[in-house]
Amino acid sequence: MGMRAAGSTGTGTGRQGAAAARPRDVAQVRAPGRAKARTALVAAAGGTVLALLLSGCGGDSGGGSGGGDQGSGSAKKAKASELSPQAELAKHPTRIPRVGDRLQAKIPDNADQVVAVEGRGKDSADATVRLYTRHGEKWREEHSWAAHNGKKGWTNDHHEGDKRSPVGVFTLSDAGGVLPEPDAKLPYTQTSAFTPPSYWPKKTRHDFDHVIAIDYNRVKGTSPLDPTRPQGKAKGGSIWLHMDHGSGTSGCVSLSKSGMRTLLRTLNPDKHPVVVMGDKASLKR
């Protein structure tokens, strides 16, 4: 496995400290040395936050096109000739199942937690999220959830507004949401600024109760609401793991409330978590 994280971020994994900082204003932050910066961001955000969310994830104002059914039934059964992830893991315990050599090599050597997002197809909004942890040299599947990705599917060249999720391997460094953190280990920013606009469909009202920022075109160590785009605005941003509303997103990956809470309680900066994500064909290349 290679030592560099993939995707378009161009940044390494890095560790977050264990100490907690809790400012007294609306934002509650868990990250040493970053409390003032995050608090200032939230305080100054104002109308900028809404614009960020609109250009980022979740704004399913198109009536849920490209979506799928919630629950375990949303993932199609594997073809008879295709090994299940569990069977693949039993056969090759040192590899993440259904991930080819190209992306497998981009998972950092020090990553002991991997969130694998497998999309049903290039143009499908249905996906499955699996959480793997490394024990010694072997990987173990801990959880699996039905999920959704961008309403138009997946892309290897994500751009703002394309309604597709980016394919690649990305680090997971920061979290936040409208609700207080549920014993989260990742640095967590709580603020009402995550609340979706009132004119979004009612079913999206709780999309951002909890989010985990995917480190695509963003600055690690900042709130998921940070508007900085190192590769420029045209490459998009605000790609998150967040709560599901039953259909495709604007580019994020969404899963159940219980799934999000499990990830927040499990993903640990000391284990350098990453997400490997894409449609089935792209993952296997």
PDB file of C-alpha atoms in Angstrom, residues 20-243:
ATOM      1  CA  ALA A  20     -11.259  19.274  23.915  1.00  0.00           C
ATOM      2  CA  ALA A  21     -12.081  22.954  23.503  1.00  0.00           C
ATOM      3  CA  ARG A  22     -15.621  24.159  24.092  1.00  0.00           C
ATOM      4  CA  PRO A  23     -16.332  27.841  23.279  1.00  0.00           C
ATOM      5  CA  ARG A  24     -19.348  29.432  24.944  1.00  0.00           C
ATOM      6  CA  ASP A  25     -21.076  30.660  21.790  1.00  0.00           C
ATOM      7  CA  VAL A  26     -23.313  28.628  19.470  1.00  0.00           C
ATOM      8  CA  ALA A  27     -20.437  26.550  18.122  1.00  0.00           C
ATOM      9  CA  GLN A  28     -19.124  23.725  20.279  1.00  0.00           C
ATOM     10  CA  VAL A  29     -15.735  22.508  19.071  1.00  0.00           C
ATOM     11  CA  ARG A  30     -13.542  19.537  19.872  1.00  0.00           C
ATOM     12  CA  ALA A  31     -10.098  20.302  18.480  1.00  0.00           C
ATOM     13  CA  PRO A  32      -7.005  21.572  20.317  1.00  0.00           C
ATOM     14  CA  GLY A  33      -5.679  24.907  19.104  1.00  0.00           C
ATOM     15  CA  ARG A  34      -8.525  25.377  16.608  1.00  0.00           C
ATOM     16  CA  ALA A  35     -11.365  26.624  18.813  1.00  0.00           C
ATOM     17  CA  LYS A  36     -10.880  30.316  18.039  1.00  0.00           C
ATOM     18  CA  ALA A  37     -10.644  29.765  14.284  1.00  0.00           C
ATOM     19  CA  ARG A  38     -13.777  27.624  14.160  1.00  0.00           C
ATOM     20  CA  THR A  39     -15.759  29.958  16.396  1.00  0.00           C
ATOM     21  CA  ALA A  40     -14.794  32.936  14.231  1.00  0.00           C
ATOM     22  CA  LEU A  41     -15.841  31.065  11.109  1.00  0.00           C
ATOM     23  CA  VAL A  42     -19.295  30.261  12.473  1.00  0.00           C
ATOM     24  CA  ALA A  43     -19.800  33.751  13.856  1.00  0.00           C
ATOM     25  CA  ALA A  44     -18.854  35.357  10.544  1.00  0.00           C
ATOM     26  CA  ALA A  45     -20.634  32.885   8.287  1.00  0.00           C
ATOM     27  CA  GLY A  46     -24.074  34.490   8.121  1.00  0.00           C
ATOM     28  CA  GLY A  47     -25.550  34.111   4.641  1.00  0.00           C
ATOM     29  CA  THR A  48     -22.344  32.474   3.385  1.00  0.00           C
ATOM     30  CA  VAL A  49     -23.339  29.219   5.063  1.00  0.00           C
ATOM     31  CA  LEU A  50     -26.510  28.873   3.006  1.00  0.00           C
ATOM     32  CA  ALA A  51     -24.583  29.424  -0.206  1.00  0.00           C
ATOM     33  CA  LEU A  52     -22.096  26.766   0.846  1.00  0.00           C
ATOM     34  CA  LEU A  53     -24.794  24.232   1.520  1.00  0.00           C
ATOM     35  CA  LEU A  54     -26.570  24.977  -1.740  1.00  0.00           C
ATOM     36  CA  SER A  55     -23.387  24.415  -3.761  1.00  0.00           C
ATOM     37  CA  GLY A  56     -22.393  21.462  -1.626  1.00  0.00           C
ATOM     38  CA  CYS A  57     -24.533  18.537  -0.614  1.00  0.00           C
ATOM     39  CA  GLY A  58     -28.106  17.623   0.131  1.00  0.00           C
ATOM     40  CA  GLY A  59     -30.123  20.220  -1.795  1.00  0.00           C
ATOM     41  CA  ASP A  60     -32.533  17.723  -3.284  1.00  0.00           C
ATOM     42  CA  SER A  61     -34.866  20.347  -4.709  1.00  0.00           C
ATOM     43  CA  GLY A  62     -35.423  18.368  -7.888  1.00  0.00           C
ATOM     44  CA  GLY A  63     -37.902  15.966  -6.346  1.00  0.00           C
ATOM     45  CA  GLY A  64     -35.520  13.111  -5.631  1.00  0.00           C
ATOM     46  CA  SER A  65     -34.619  12.142  -9.199  1.00  0.00           C
ATOM     47  CA  GLY A  66     -32.135   9.310  -9.413  1.00  0.00           C
ATOM     48  CA  GLY A  67     -32.859   8.173  -5.881  1.00  0.00           C
ATOM     49  CA  GLY A  68     -33.717   4.777  -4.518  1.00  0.00           C
ATOM     50  CA  ASP A  69     -35.495   2.984  -1.725  1.00  0.00           C
ATOM     51  CA  GLN A  70     -34.194   3.329   1.824  1.00  0.00           C
ATOM     52  CA  GLY A  71     -33.150   0.365   3.906  1.00  0.00           C
ATOM     53  CA  SER A  72     -31.338  -2.851   3.120  1.00  0.00           C
ATOM     54  CA  GLY A  73     -33.513  -3.498   0.088  1.00  0.00           C
ATOM     55  CA  SER A  74     -31.944  -0.610  -1.842  1.00  0.00           C
ATOM     56  CA  ALA A  75     -28.799  -2.566  -2.660  1.00  0.00           C
ATOM     57  CA  LYS A  76     -29.258  -5.173  -5.399  1.00  0.00           C
ATOM     58  CA  LYS A  77     -28.187  -8.740  -4.752  1.00  0.00           C
ATOM     59  CA  ALA A  78     -24.762  -9.586  -6.068  1.00  0.00           C
ATOM     60  CA  LYS A  79     -24.566 -11.631  -9.240  1.00  0.00           C
ATOM     61  CA  ALA A  80     -24.190 -15.336  -8.651  1.00  0.00           C
ATOM     62  CA  SER A  81     -20.687 -15.235 -10.149  1.00  0.00           C
ATOM     63  CA  GLU A  82     -19.572 -12.374  -7.890  1.00  0.00           C
ATOM     64  CA  LEU A  83     -18.118 -13.029  -4.459  1.00  0.00           C
ATOM     65  CA  SER A  84     -19.726 -11.236  -1.529  1.00  0.00           C
ATOM     66  CA  PRO A  85     -17.532  -8.753   0.373  1.00  0.00           C
ATOM     67  CA  GLN A  86     -17.365 -11.248   3.243  1.00  0.00           C
ATOM     68  CA  ALA A  87     -16.219 -14.024   0.904  1.00  0.00           C
ATOM     69  CA  GLU A  88     -13.623 -11.732  -0.671  1.00  0.00           C
ATOM     70  CA  LEU A  89     -12.381 -10.759   2.774  1.00  0.00           C
ATOM     71  CA  ALA A  90     -12.063 -14.394   3.792  1.00  0.00           C
ATOM     72  CA  LYS A  91     -10.044 -15.064   0.642  1.00  0.00           C
ATOM     73  CA  HIS A  92      -7.888 -11.914   0.789  1.00  0.00           C
ATOM     74  CA  PRO A  93      -7.978 -10.630   4.407  1.00  0.00           C
ATOM     75  CA  THR A  94      -5.290  -7.965   3.850  1.00  0.00           C
ATOM     76  CA  ARG A  95      -7.309  -6.128   1.165  1.00  0.00           C
ATOM     77  CA  ILE A  96     -10.492  -4.052   1.244  1.00  0.00           C
ATOM     78  CA  PRO A  97     -13.090  -6.127  -0.654  1.00  0.00           C
ATOM     79  CA  ARG A  98     -14.166  -5.048  -4.162  1.00  0.00           C
ATOM     80  CA  VAL A  99     -11.380  -2.463  -4.427  1.00  0.00           C
ATOM     81  CA  GLY A 100      -8.834  -2.881  -7.229  1.00  0.00           C
ATOM     82  CA  ASP A 101      -5.090  -2.352  -7.118  1.00  0.00           C
ATOM     83  CA  ARG A 102      -5.243   1.315  -8.205  1.00  0.00           C
ATOM     84  CA  LEU A 103      -7.302   2.545  -5.259  1.00  0.00           C
ATOM     85  CA  GLN A 104      -6.034  -0.131  -2.869  1.00  0.00           C
ATOM     86  CA  ALA A 105      -2.538   1.327  -3.281  1.00  0.00           C
ATOM     87  CA  LYS A 106      -3.819   4.792  -2.355  1.00  0.00           C
ATOM     88  CA  ILE A 107      -5.066   3.723   1.072  1.00  0.00           C
ATOM     89  CA  PRO A 108      -2.348   5.017   3.463  1.00  0.00           C
ATOM     90  CA  ASP A 109      -0.324   2.387   5.293  1.00  0.00           C
ATOM     91  CA  ASN A 110      -1.258   3.941   8.636  1.00  0.00           C
ATOM     92  CA  ALA A 111      -5.021   3.906   7.959  1.00  0.00           C
ATOM     93  CA  ASP A 112      -6.605   1.391  10.332  1.00  0.00           C
ATOM     94  CA  GLN A 113     -10.212   2.402   9.567  1.00  0.00           C
ATOM     95  CA  VAL A 114     -11.761   2.467   6.092  1.00  0.00           C
ATOM     96  CA  VAL A 115     -15.270   3.558   5.134  1.00  0.00           C
ATOM     97  CA  ALA A 116     -15.944   1.842   1.793  1.00  0.00           C
ATOM     98  CA  VAL A 117     -18.740   3.350  -0.329  1.00  0.00           C
ATOM     99  CA  GLU A 118     -19.775   1.097  -3.215  1.00  0.00           C
ATOM    100  CA  GLY A 119     -22.160   2.674  -5.704  1.00  0.00           C
ATOM    101  CA  ARG A 120     -24.538   0.426  -7.638  1.00  0.00           C
ATOM    102  CA  GLY A 121     -23.564   1.943 -10.990  1.00  0.00           C
ATOM    103  CA  LYS A 122     -21.920   4.917 -12.664  1.00  0.00           C
ATOM    104  CA  ASP A 123     -25.242   6.721 -13.137  1.00  0.00           C
ATOM    105  CA  SER A 124     -27.046   5.353 -10.055  1.00  0.00           C
ATOM    106  CA  ALA A 125     -27.739   7.127  -6.766  1.00  0.00           C
ATOM    107  CA  ASP A 126     -27.908   3.902  -4.742  1.00  0.00           C
ATOM    108  CA  ALA A 127     -24.928   2.693  -2.722  1.00  0.00           C
ATOM    109  CA  THR A 128     -23.783   0.600   0.223  1.00  0.00           C
ATOM    110  CA  VAL A 129     -21.482   1.853   2.979  1.00  0.00           C
ATOM    111  CA  ARG A 130     -19.278  -0.617   4.855  1.00  0.00           C
ATOM    112  CA  LEU A 131     -16.958   0.092   7.772  1.00  0.00           C
ATOM    113  CA  TYR A 132     -13.720  -1.889   7.976  1.00  0.00           C
ATOM    114  CA  THR A 133     -11.137  -1.900  10.760  1.00  0.00           C
ATOM    115  CA  ARG A 134      -7.647  -3.327  10.584  1.00  0.00           C
ATOM    116  CA  HIS A 135      -6.519  -5.884  13.144  1.00  0.00           C
ATOM    117  CA  GLY A 136      -2.859  -6.602  12.654  1.00  0.00           C
ATOM    118  CA  GLU A 137      -2.527  -7.158   8.898  1.00  0.00           C
ATOM    119  CA  LYS A 138      -6.135  -8.259   8.421  1.00  0.00           C
ATOM    120  CA  TRP A 139      -9.269  -6.232   7.749  1.00  0.00           C
ATOM    121  CA  ARG A 140     -12.605  -6.929   9.422  1.00  0.00           C
ATOM    122  CA  GLU A 141     -16.035  -5.702   8.317  1.00  0.00           C
ATOM    123  CA  GLU A 142     -17.748  -4.112  11.310  1.00  0.00           C
ATOM    124  CA  HIS A 143     -20.952  -2.605   9.864  1.00  0.00           C
ATOM    125  CA  SER A 144     -22.887  -2.207   6.612  1.00  0.00           C
ATOM    126  CA  TRP A 145     -25.628   0.290   5.663  1.00  0.00           C
ATOM    127  CA  ALA A 146     -27.759   1.109   2.634  1.00  0.00           C
ATOM    128  CA  ALA A 147     -26.847   4.571   1.355  1.00  0.00           C
ATOM    129  CA  HIS A 148     -27.171   7.151  -1.424  1.00  0.00           C
ATOM    130  CA  ASN A 149     -24.629   9.140  -3.424  1.00  0.00           C
ATOM    131  CA  GLY A 150     -24.947  11.911  -6.007  1.00  0.00           C
ATOM    132  CA  LYS A 151     -28.302  11.771  -7.798  1.00  0.00           C
ATOM    133  CA  LYS A 152     -26.550  11.502 -11.187  1.00  0.00           C
ATOM    134  CA  GLY A 153     -24.018   8.925 -10.002  1.00  0.00           C
ATOM    135  CA  TRP A 154     -20.208   9.098  -9.913  1.00  0.00           C
ATOM    136  CA  THR A 155     -17.329  10.892 -11.640  1.00  0.00           C
ATOM    137  CA  ASN A 156     -13.530  10.835 -11.762  1.00  0.00           C
ATOM    138  CA  ASP A 157     -13.528  14.578 -12.482  1.00  0.00           C
ATOM    139  CA  HIS A 158     -15.975  16.205 -10.083  1.00  0.00           C
ATOM    140  CA  HIS A 159     -17.098  19.774 -10.743  1.00  0.00           C
ATOM    141  CA  GLU A 160     -19.474  22.039  -8.856  1.00  0.00           C
ATOM    142  CA  GLY A 161     -23.081  21.372  -9.750  1.00  0.00           C
ATOM    143  CA  ASP A 162     -22.555  18.108 -11.649  1.00  0.00           C
ATOM    144  CA  LYS A 163     -24.670  16.187  -9.076  1.00  0.00           C
ATOM    145  CA  ARG A 164     -22.120  13.351  -9.065  1.00  0.00           C
ATOM    146  CA  SER A 165     -19.950  12.063  -6.224  1.00  0.00           C
ATOM    147  CA  PRO A 166     -16.157  12.057  -6.678  1.00  0.00           C
ATOM    148  CA  VAL A 167     -14.389   8.701  -7.041  1.00  0.00           C
ATOM    149  CA  GLY A 168     -11.255   8.218  -4.959  1.00  0.00           C
ATOM    150  CA  VAL A 169      -9.638   7.757  -1.564  1.00  0.00           C
ATOM    151  CA  PHE A 170      -9.977  10.675   0.851  1.00  0.00           C
ATOM    152  CA  THR A 171      -9.076  11.221   4.483  1.00  0.00           C
ATOM    153  CA  LEU A 172     -11.738  11.893   7.126  1.00  0.00           C
ATOM    154  CA  SER A 173     -10.617  14.574   9.565  1.00  0.00           C
ATOM    155  CA  ASP A 174     -13.509  16.741  10.795  1.00  0.00           C
ATOM    156  CA  ALA A 175     -17.188  16.526  11.702  1.00  0.00           C
ATOM    157  CA  GLY A 176     -20.068  18.708  12.832  1.00  0.00           C
ATOM    158  CA  GLY A 177     -23.786  19.243  12.680  1.00  0.00           C
ATOM    159  CA  VAL A 178     -26.909  20.879  14.036  1.00  0.00           C
ATOM    160  CA  LEU A 179     -27.082  18.413  16.934  1.00  0.00           C
ATOM    161  CA  PRO A 180     -24.505  17.949  19.705  1.00  0.00           C
ATOM    162  CA  GLU A 181     -21.820  15.380  19.032  1.00  0.00           C
ATOM    163  CA  PRO A 182     -22.733  11.828  20.096  1.00  0.00           C
ATOM    164  CA  ASP A 183     -19.400  11.020  21.769  1.00  0.00           C
ATOM    165  CA  ALA A 184     -17.590  11.807  18.519  1.00  0.00           C
ATOM    166  CA  LYS A 185     -13.857  11.190  18.370  1.00  0.00           C
ATOM    167  CA  LEU A 186     -13.270  13.404  15.328  1.00  0.00           C
ATOM    168  CA  PRO A 187     -13.128  17.166  16.030  1.00  0.00           C
ATOM    169  CA  TYR A 188     -16.782  18.258  15.964  1.00  0.00           C
ATOM    170  CA  THR A 189     -18.356  21.687  15.355  1.00  0.00           C
ATOM    171  CA  GLN A 190     -21.951  22.070  16.558  1.00  0.00           C
ATOM    172  CA  THR A 191     -23.921  25.052  15.240  1.00  0.00           C
ATOM    173  CA  SER A 192     -27.359  25.849  13.831  1.00  0.00           C
ATOM    174  CA  ALA A 193     -25.550  27.185  10.747  1.00  0.00           C
ATOM    175  CA  PHE A 194     -25.740  23.614   9.413  1.00  0.00           C
ATOM    176  CA  THR A 195     -29.570  23.884   9.202  1.00  0.00           C
ATOM    177  CA  PRO A 196     -30.769  23.492   5.572  1.00  0.00           C
ATOM    178  CA  PRO A 197     -32.638  26.460   4.055  1.00  0.00           C
ATOM    179  CA  SER A 198     -36.369  26.546   4.793  1.00  0.00           C
ATOM    180  CA  TYR A 199     -37.231  26.386   1.081  1.00  0.00           C
ATOM    181  CA  TRP A 200     -35.570  22.975   0.680  1.00  0.00           C
ATOM    182  CA  PRO A 201     -37.957  19.970   0.678  1.00  0.00           C
ATOM    183  CA  LYS A 202     -39.198  19.002   4.117  1.00  0.00           C
ATOM    184  CA  LYS A 203     -37.525  15.592   3.894  1.00  0.00           C
ATOM    185  CA  THR A 204     -34.090  17.263   3.923  1.00  0.00           C
ATOM    186  CA  ARG A 205     -34.610  19.054   7.257  1.00  0.00           C
ATOM    187  CA  HIS A 206     -32.391  16.664   9.188  1.00  0.00           C
ATOM    188  CA  ASP A 207     -29.734  15.964   6.525  1.00  0.00           C
ATOM    189  CA  PHE A 208     -27.066  17.872   8.417  1.00  0.00           C
ATOM    190  CA  ASP A 209     -27.933  16.944  11.994  1.00  0.00           C
ATOM    191  CA  HIS A 210     -24.597  15.087  11.836  1.00  0.00           C
ATOM    192  CA  VAL A 211     -21.969  15.327   9.083  1.00  0.00           C
ATOM    193  CA  ILE A 212     -18.435  14.071   8.509  1.00  0.00           C
ATOM    194  CA  ALA A 213     -16.406  16.084   6.023  1.00  0.00           C
ATOM    195  CA  ILE A 214     -14.777  14.105   3.212  1.00  0.00           C
ATOM    196  CA  ASP A 215     -11.406  15.722   2.555  1.00  0.00           C
ATOM    197  CA  TYR A 216     -12.082  16.580  -1.072  1.00  0.00           C
ATOM    198  CA  ASN A 217     -11.001  20.120  -2.051  1.00  0.00           C
ATOM    199  CA  ARG A 218     -11.052  21.396   1.530  1.00  0.00           C
ATOM    200  CA  VAL A 219      -8.641  22.376   4.292  1.00  0.00           C
ATOM    201  CA  LYS A 220      -8.270  19.653   6.896  1.00  0.00           C
ATOM    202  CA  GLY A 221      -8.538  20.685  10.532  1.00  0.00           C
ATOM    203  CA  THR A 222     -11.382  23.146   9.904  1.00  0.00           C
ATOM    204  CA  SER A 223     -15.155  23.025  10.304  1.00  0.00           C
ATOM    205  CA  PRO A 224     -17.007  21.243   7.470  1.00  0.00           C
ATOM    206  CA  LEU A 225     -18.521  24.697   6.810  1.00  0.00           C
ATOM    207  CA  ASP A 226     -15.140  26.248   5.945  1.00  0.00           C
ATOM    208  CA  PRO A 227     -15.579  27.731   2.429  1.00  0.00           C
ATOM    209  CA  THR A 228     -11.897  27.427   1.450  1.00  0.00           C
ATOM    210  CA  ARG A 229     -11.424  25.494  -1.812  1.00  0.00           C
ATOM    211  CA  PRO A 230      -7.676  24.841  -2.403  1.00  0.00           C
ATOM    212  CA  GLN A 231      -8.282  23.748  -6.019  1.00  0.00           C
ATOM    213  CA  GLY A 232     -10.754  26.502  -6.759  1.00  0.00           C
ATOM    214  CA  LYS A 233     -14.520  26.810  -6.597  1.00  0.00           C
ATOM    215  CA  ALA A 234     -15.073  25.102  -9.950  1.00  0.00           C
ATOM    216  CA  LYS A 235     -13.900  21.777  -8.482  1.00  0.00           C
ATOM    217  CA  GLY A 236     -16.760  21.823  -5.972  1.00  0.00           C
ATOM    218  CA  GLY A 237     -16.631  21.124  -2.270  1.00  0.00           C
ATOM    219  CA  SER A 238     -18.697  20.442   0.855  1.00  0.00           C
ATOM    220  CA  ILE A 239     -18.655  16.729   0.049  1.00  0.00           C
ATOM    221  CA  TRP A 240     -19.830  15.060   3.252  1.00  0.00           C
ATOM    222  CA  LEU A 241     -21.105  11.890   4.818  1.00  0.00           C
ATOM    223  CA  HIS A 242     -24.474  12.918   6.250  1.00  0.00           C
ATOM    224  CA  MET A 243     -27.983  11.786   7.166  1.00  0.00           C
TER     225      MET A 243
END
